[in-house]
mmCIF file of C-alpha atoms in Angstrom:
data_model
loop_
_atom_site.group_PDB
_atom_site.id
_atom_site.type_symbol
_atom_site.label_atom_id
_atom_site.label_comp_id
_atom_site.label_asym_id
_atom_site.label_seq_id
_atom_site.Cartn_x
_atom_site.Cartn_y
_atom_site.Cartn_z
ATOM 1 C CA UNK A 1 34.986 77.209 -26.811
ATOM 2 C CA UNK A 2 31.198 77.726 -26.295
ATOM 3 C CA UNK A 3 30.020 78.705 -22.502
ATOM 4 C CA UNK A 4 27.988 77.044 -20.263
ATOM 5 C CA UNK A 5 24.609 77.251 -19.941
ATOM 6 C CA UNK A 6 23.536 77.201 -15.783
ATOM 7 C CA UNK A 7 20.011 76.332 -14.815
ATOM 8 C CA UNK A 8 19.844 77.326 -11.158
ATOM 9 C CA UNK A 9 16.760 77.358 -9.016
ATOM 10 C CA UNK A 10 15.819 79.854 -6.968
ATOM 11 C CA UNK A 11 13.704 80.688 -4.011
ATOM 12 C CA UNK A 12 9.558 79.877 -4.326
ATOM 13 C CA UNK A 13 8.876 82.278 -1.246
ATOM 14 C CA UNK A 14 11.791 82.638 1.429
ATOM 15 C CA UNK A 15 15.123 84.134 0.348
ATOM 16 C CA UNK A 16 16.740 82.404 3.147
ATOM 17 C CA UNK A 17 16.549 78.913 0.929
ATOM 18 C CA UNK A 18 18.695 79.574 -1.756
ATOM 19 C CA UNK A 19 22.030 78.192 -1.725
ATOM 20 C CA UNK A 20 25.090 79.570 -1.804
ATOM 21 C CA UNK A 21 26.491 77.862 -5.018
ATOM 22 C CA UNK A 22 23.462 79.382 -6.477
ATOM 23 C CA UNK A 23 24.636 82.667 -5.537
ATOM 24 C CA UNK A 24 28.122 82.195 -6.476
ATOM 25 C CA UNK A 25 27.021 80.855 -10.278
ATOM 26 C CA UNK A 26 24.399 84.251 -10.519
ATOM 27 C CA UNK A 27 28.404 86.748 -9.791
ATOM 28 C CA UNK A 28 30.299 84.896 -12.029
ATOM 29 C CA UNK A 29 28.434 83.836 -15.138
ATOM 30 C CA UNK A 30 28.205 87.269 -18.457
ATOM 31 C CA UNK A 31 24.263 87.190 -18.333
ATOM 32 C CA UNK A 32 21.396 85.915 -16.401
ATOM 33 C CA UNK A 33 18.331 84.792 -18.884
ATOM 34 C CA UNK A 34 15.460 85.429 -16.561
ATOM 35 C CA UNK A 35 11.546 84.790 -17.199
ATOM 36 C CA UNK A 36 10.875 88.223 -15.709
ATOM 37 C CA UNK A 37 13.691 90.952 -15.765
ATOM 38 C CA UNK A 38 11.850 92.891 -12.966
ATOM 39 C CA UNK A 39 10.978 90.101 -10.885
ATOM 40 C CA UNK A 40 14.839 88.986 -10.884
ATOM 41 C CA UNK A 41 16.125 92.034 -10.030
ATOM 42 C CA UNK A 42 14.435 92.212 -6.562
ATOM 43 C CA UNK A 43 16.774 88.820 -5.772
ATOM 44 C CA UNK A 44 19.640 89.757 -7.720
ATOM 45 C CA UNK A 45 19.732 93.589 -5.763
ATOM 46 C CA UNK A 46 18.463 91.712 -2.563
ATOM 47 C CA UNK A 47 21.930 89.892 -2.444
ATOM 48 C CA UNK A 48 24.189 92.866 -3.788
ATOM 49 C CA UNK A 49 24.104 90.892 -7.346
ATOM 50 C CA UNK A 50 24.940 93.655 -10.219
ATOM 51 C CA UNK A 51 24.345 91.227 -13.214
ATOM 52 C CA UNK A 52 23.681 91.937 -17.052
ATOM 53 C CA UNK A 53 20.215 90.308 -17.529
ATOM 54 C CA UNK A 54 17.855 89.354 -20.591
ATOM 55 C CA UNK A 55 14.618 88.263 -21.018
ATOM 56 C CA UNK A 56 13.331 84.817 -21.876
ATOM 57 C CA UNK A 57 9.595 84.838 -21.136
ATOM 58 C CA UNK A 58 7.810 81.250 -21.287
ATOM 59 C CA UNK A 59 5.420 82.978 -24.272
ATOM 60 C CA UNK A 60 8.612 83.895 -25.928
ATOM 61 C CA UNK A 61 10.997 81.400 -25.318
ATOM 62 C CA UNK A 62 11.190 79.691 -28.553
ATOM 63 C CA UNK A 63 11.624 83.175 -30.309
ATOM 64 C CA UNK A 64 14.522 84.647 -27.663
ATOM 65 C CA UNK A 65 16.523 81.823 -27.205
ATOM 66 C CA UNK A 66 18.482 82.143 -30.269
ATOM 67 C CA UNK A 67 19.716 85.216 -28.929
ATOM 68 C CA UNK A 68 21.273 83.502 -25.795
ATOM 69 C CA UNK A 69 22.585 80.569 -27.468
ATOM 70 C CA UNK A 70 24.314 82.549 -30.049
ATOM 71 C CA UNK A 71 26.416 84.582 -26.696
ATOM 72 C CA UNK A 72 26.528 80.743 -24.803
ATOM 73 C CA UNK A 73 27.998 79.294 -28.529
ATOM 74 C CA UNK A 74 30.362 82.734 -28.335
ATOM 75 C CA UNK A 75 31.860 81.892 -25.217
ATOM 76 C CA UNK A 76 30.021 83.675 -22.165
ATOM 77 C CA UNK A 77 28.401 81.627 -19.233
ATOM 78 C CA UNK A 78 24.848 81.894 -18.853
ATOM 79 C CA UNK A 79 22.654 81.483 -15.685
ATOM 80 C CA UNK A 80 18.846 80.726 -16.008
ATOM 81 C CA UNK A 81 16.537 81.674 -13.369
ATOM 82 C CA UNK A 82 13.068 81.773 -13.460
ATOM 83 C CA UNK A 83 10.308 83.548 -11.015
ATOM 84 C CA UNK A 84 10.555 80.902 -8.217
ATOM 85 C CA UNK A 85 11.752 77.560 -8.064
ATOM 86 C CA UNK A 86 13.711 75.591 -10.911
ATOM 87 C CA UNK A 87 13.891 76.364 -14.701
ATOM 88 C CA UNK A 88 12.293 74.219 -16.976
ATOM 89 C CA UNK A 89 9.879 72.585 -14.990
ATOM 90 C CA UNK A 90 6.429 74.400 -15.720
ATOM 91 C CA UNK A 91 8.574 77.614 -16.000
ATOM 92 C CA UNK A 92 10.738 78.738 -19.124
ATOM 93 C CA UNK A 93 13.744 76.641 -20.021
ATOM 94 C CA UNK A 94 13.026 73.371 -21.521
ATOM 95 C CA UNK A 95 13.195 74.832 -25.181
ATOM 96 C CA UNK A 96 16.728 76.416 -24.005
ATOM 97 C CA UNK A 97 17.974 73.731 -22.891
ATOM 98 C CA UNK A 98 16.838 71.363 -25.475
ATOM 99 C CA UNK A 99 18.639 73.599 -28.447
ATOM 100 C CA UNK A 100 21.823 74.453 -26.176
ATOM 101 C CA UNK A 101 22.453 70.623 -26.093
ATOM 102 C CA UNK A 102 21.875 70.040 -29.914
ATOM 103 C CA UNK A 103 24.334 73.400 -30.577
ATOM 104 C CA UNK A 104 27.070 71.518 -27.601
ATOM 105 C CA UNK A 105 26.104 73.831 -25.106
ATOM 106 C CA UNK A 106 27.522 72.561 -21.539
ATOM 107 C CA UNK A 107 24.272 72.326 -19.190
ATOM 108 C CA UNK A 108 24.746 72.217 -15.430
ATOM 109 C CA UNK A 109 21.903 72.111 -13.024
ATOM 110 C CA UNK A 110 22.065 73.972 -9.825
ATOM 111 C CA UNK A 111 19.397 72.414 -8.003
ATOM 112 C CA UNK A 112 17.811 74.198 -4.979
ATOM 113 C CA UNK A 113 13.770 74.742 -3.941
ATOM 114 C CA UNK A 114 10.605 73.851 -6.084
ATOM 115 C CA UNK A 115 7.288 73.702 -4.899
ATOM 116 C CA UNK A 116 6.455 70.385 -6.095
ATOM 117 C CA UNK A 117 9.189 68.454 -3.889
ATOM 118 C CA UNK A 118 8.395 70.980 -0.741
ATOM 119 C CA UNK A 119 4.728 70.020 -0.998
ATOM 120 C CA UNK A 120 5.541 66.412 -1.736
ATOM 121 C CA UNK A 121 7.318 65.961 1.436
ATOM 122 C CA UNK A 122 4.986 66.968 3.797
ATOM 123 C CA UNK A 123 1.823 66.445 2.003
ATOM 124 C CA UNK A 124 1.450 62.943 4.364
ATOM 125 C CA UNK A 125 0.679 60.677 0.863
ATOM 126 C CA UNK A 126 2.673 58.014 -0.483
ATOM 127 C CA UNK A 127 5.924 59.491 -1.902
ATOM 128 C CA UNK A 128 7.880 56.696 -3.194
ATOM 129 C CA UNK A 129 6.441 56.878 -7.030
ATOM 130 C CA UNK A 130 4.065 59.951 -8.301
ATOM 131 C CA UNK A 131 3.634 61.403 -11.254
ATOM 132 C CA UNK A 132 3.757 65.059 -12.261
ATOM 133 C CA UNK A 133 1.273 66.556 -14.458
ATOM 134 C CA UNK A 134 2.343 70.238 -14.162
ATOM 135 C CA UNK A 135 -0.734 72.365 -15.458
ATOM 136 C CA UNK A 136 -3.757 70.567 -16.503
ATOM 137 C CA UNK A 137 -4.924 72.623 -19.512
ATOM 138 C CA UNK A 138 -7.697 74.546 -18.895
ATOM 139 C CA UNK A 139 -10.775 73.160 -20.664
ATOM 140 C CA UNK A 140 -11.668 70.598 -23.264
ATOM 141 C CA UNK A 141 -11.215 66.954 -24.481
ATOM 142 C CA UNK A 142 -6.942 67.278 -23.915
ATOM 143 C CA UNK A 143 -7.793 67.854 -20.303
ATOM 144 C CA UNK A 144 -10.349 64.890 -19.724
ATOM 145 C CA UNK A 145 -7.553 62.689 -21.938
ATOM 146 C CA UNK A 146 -4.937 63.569 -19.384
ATOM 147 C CA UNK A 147 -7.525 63.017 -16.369
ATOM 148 C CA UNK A 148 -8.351 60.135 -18.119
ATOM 149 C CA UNK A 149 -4.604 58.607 -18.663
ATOM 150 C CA UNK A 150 -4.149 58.902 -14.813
ATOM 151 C CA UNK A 151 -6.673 57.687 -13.102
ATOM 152 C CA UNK A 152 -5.595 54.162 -12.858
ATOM 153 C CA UNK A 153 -1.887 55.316 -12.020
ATOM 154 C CA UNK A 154 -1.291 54.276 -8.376
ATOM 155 C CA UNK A 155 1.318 56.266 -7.495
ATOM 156 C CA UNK A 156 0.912 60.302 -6.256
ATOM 157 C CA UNK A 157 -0.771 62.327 -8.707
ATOM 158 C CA UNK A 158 0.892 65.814 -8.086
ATOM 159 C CA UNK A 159 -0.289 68.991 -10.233
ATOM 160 C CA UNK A 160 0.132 73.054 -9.987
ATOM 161 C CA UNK A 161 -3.065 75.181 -10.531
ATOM 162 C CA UNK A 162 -4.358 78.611 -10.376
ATOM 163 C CA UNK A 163 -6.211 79.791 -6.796
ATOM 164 C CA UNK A 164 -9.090 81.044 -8.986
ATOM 165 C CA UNK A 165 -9.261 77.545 -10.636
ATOM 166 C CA UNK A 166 -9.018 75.449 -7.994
ATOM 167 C CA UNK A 167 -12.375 74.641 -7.291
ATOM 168 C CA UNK A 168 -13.113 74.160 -10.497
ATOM 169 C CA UNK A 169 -9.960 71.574 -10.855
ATOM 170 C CA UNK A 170 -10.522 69.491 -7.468
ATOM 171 C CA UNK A 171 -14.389 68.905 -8.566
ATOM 172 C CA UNK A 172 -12.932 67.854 -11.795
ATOM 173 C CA UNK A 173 -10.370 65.627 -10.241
ATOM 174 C CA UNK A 174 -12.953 63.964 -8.186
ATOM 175 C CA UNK A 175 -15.364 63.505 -11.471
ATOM 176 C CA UNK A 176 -12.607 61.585 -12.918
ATOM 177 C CA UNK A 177 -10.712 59.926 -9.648
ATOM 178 C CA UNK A 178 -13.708 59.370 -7.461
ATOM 179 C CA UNK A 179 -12.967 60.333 -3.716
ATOM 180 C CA UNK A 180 -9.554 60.228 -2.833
ATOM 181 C CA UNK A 181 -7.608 61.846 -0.300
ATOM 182 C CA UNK A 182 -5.965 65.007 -1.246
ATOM 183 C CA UNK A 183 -4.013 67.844 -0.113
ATOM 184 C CA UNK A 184 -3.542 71.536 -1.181
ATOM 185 C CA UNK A 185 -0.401 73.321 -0.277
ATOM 186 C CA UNK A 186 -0.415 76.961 -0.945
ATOM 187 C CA UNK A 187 1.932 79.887 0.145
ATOM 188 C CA UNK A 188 5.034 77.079 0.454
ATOM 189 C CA UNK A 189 7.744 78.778 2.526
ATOM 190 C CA UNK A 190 6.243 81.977 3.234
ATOM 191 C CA UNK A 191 4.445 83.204 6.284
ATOM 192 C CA UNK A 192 0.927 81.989 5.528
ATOM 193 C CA UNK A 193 2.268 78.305 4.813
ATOM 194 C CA UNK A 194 -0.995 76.288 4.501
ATOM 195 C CA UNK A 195 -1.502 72.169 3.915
ATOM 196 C CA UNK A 196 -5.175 71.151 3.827
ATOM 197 C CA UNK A 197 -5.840 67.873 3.624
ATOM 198 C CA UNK A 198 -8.860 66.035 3.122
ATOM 199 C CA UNK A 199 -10.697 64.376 0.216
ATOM 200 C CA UNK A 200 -11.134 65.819 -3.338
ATOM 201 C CA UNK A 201 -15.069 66.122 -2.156
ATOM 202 C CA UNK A 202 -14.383 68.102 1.125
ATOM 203 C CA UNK A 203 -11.624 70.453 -0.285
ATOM 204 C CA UNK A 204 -13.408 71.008 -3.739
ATOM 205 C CA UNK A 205 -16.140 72.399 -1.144
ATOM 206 C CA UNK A 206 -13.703 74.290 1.249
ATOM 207 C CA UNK A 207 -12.594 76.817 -2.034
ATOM 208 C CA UNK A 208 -15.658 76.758 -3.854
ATOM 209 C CA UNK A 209 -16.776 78.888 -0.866
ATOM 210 C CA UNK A 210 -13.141 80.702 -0.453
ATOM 211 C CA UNK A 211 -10.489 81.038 -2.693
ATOM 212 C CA UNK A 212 -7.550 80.913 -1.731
ATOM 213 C CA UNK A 213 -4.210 82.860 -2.244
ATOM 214 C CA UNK A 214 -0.844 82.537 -3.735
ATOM 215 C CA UNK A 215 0.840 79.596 -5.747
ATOM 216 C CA UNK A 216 -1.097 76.231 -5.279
ATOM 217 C CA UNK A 217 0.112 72.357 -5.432
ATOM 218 C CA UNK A 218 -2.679 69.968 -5.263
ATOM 219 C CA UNK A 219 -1.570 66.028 -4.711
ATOM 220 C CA UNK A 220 -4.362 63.180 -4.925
ATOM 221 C CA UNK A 221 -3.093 59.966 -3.420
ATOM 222 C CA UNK A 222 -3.028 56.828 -6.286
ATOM 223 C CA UNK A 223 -5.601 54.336 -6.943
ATOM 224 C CA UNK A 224 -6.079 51.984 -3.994
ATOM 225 C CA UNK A 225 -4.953 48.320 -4.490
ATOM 226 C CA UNK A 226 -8.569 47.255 -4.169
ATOM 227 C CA UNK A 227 -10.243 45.026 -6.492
ATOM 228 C CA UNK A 228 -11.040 47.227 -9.749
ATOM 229 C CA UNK A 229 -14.628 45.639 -10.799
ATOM 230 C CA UNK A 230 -15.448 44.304 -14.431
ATOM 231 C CA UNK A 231 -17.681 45.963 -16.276
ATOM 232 C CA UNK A 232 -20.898 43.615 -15.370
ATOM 233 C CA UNK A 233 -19.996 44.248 -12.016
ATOM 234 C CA UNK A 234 -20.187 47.657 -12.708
ATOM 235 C CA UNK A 235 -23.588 47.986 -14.564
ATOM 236 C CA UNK A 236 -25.290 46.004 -12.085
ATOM 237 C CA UNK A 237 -24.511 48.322 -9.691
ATOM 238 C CA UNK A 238 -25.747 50.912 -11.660
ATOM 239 C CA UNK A 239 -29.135 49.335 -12.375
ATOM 240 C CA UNK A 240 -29.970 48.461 -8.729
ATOM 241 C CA UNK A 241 -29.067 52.481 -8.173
ATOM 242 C CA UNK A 242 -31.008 53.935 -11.108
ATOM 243 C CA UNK A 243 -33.338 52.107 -10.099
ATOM 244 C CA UNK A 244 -33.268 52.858 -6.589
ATOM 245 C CA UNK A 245 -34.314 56.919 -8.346
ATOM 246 C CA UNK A 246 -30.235 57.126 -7.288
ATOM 247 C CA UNK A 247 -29.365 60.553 -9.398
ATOM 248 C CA UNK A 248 -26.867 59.334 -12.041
ATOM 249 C CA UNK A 249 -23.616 61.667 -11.331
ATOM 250 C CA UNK A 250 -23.331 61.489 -7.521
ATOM 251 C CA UNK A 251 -24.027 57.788 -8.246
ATOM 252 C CA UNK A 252 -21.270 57.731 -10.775
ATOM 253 C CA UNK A 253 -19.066 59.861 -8.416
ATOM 254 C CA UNK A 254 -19.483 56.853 -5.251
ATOM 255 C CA UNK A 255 -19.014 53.886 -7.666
ATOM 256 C CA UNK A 256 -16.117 55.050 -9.335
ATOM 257 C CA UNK A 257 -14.710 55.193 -5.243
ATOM 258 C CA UNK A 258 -15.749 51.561 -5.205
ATOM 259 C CA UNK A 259 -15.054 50.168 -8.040
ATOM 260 C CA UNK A 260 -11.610 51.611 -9.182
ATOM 261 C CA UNK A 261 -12.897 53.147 -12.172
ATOM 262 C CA UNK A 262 -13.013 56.848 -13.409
ATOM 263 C CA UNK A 263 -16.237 59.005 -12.675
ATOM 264 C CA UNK A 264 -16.240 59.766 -16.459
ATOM 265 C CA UNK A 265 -16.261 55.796 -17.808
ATOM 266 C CA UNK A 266 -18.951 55.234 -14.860
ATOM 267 C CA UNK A 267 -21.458 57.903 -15.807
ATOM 268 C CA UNK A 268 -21.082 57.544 -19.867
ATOM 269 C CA UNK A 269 -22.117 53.783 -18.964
ATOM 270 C CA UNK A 270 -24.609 54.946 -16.997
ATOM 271 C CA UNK A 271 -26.387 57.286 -19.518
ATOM 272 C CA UNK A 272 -25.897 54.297 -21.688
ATOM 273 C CA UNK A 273 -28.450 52.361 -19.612
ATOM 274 C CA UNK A 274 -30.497 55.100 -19.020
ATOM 275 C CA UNK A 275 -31.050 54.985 -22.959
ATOM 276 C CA UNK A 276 -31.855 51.484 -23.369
#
């Protein structure tokens, strides 16, 4: 009879959040799969925990899994944890989990923090419907596509990012969103526990001048119910501002706020008229 395969989350800053059920799953299960053995061990000793663990980085996840399935298939219980919060979502796991079903693997979630659901709460923006994006990726047409494929979403747009790409991502966000407000919560649960909230324009300004520290969650509020313009709408506002001597892109930028359209779509039909 194969084993079961236990996805339990784990702390994203203060060891005092994790549950005791979590605790009880990491002493009883053979192994604990972990995205970084030496990162683990701090919780696992922390708690008295003497477990046999393996390693299933995210960059080698597809490769080490077979490993783990073959001892879950054998008959030993296996607990996943992954650096902070819960496996499998933008963390290792959703390959594992994937393959232990097709082999008839048992899966059991052992749910407990995450970062996106702390920020969520207390970010002060609609939380009834959003939409998770995880990482953007990093540069290129994939991540204007999946700018693009939001931006007319009106629920919560809620995304994890690097402190030294922050900046870079908020004035991106704001090309694509227009002004919106925003929030970035860093630090969740530990002692320098920040939320600042403002509008893609202000905050994009705030860490362009200081980066920040620690793990970030950014969350742009939805599109606004307001009336989204037509296109001829759209371009006449653009001629009376080009012709105004209006630069295009901060024009682009404040009609895109306006007129429910993305910053991209409003300056590509601006350098349209600009050719004519």
């Amino acid at each position: 009879m194969s084993g079961t395969l236990y996805l339990v989350a784990t702390p994203i800053g203060n060891l005092g959040d994790v549950s005791s059920r979590a605790l009880e799953t990491l002493r009883q299960v053979a192994f604990v799969a972990c995205e970084d053995t030496r990162h683990s061990r701090v919780l696992l000793e922390h708690f008295g925990i003497a477990a046999d663990t393996v390693s299933l980085p995210a960059f080698a996840e597809g490769q080490r899994a077979g490993r783990i399935l073959d001892r879950l298939v054998a008959g030993e219980d296996c607990a996943l944890v992954t650096d902070a919060g819960s496996p499998g979502i933008s963390d290792p796991g959703e390959k594992l989990v994937a393959e232990a079903l097709e082999r008839g693997v048992k899966v059991v979630p052992v749910p407990g923090p995450t970062a996106l659901v702390a920020a969520l709460s207390a970010s002060g923006l609609p939380t009834g419907r959003f939409h998770f994006l995880g990482f953007l990726p990093r540069k290129g047409p994939e991540r204007q596509a999946m700018l693009e494929e939001v931006a007319p979403l009106s629920a919560t747009i809620a995304l994890y990012e690097s402190p030294r790409r922050l900046a870079e991502t908020l004035s991106d966000l704001r090309d694509a969103l227009g002004e919106r407000r925003a929030v970035v919560a860093r630090e969740l649960t530990k002692v320098h526990e920040e939320f600042a909230r403002g509008t893609l324009g202000s905050l994009g300004e705030r860490y362009a001048a200081e980066e920040p520290r620690g793990e970030v969650v950014v969350l742009v509020e939805g599109r606004t119910g307001e009336h989204r313009w037509s296109e001829e709408e759209l371009l006449r506002a653009l001629e009376a501002g080009l012709g105004r001597g209006d630069k295009l892109k901060p024009l682009s930028t404040e009609l895109a706020r306006r007129a429910g359209w993305s910053g991209q779509d409003v300056y590509r039909l601006g350098l349209g008229l600009k050719k004519r």
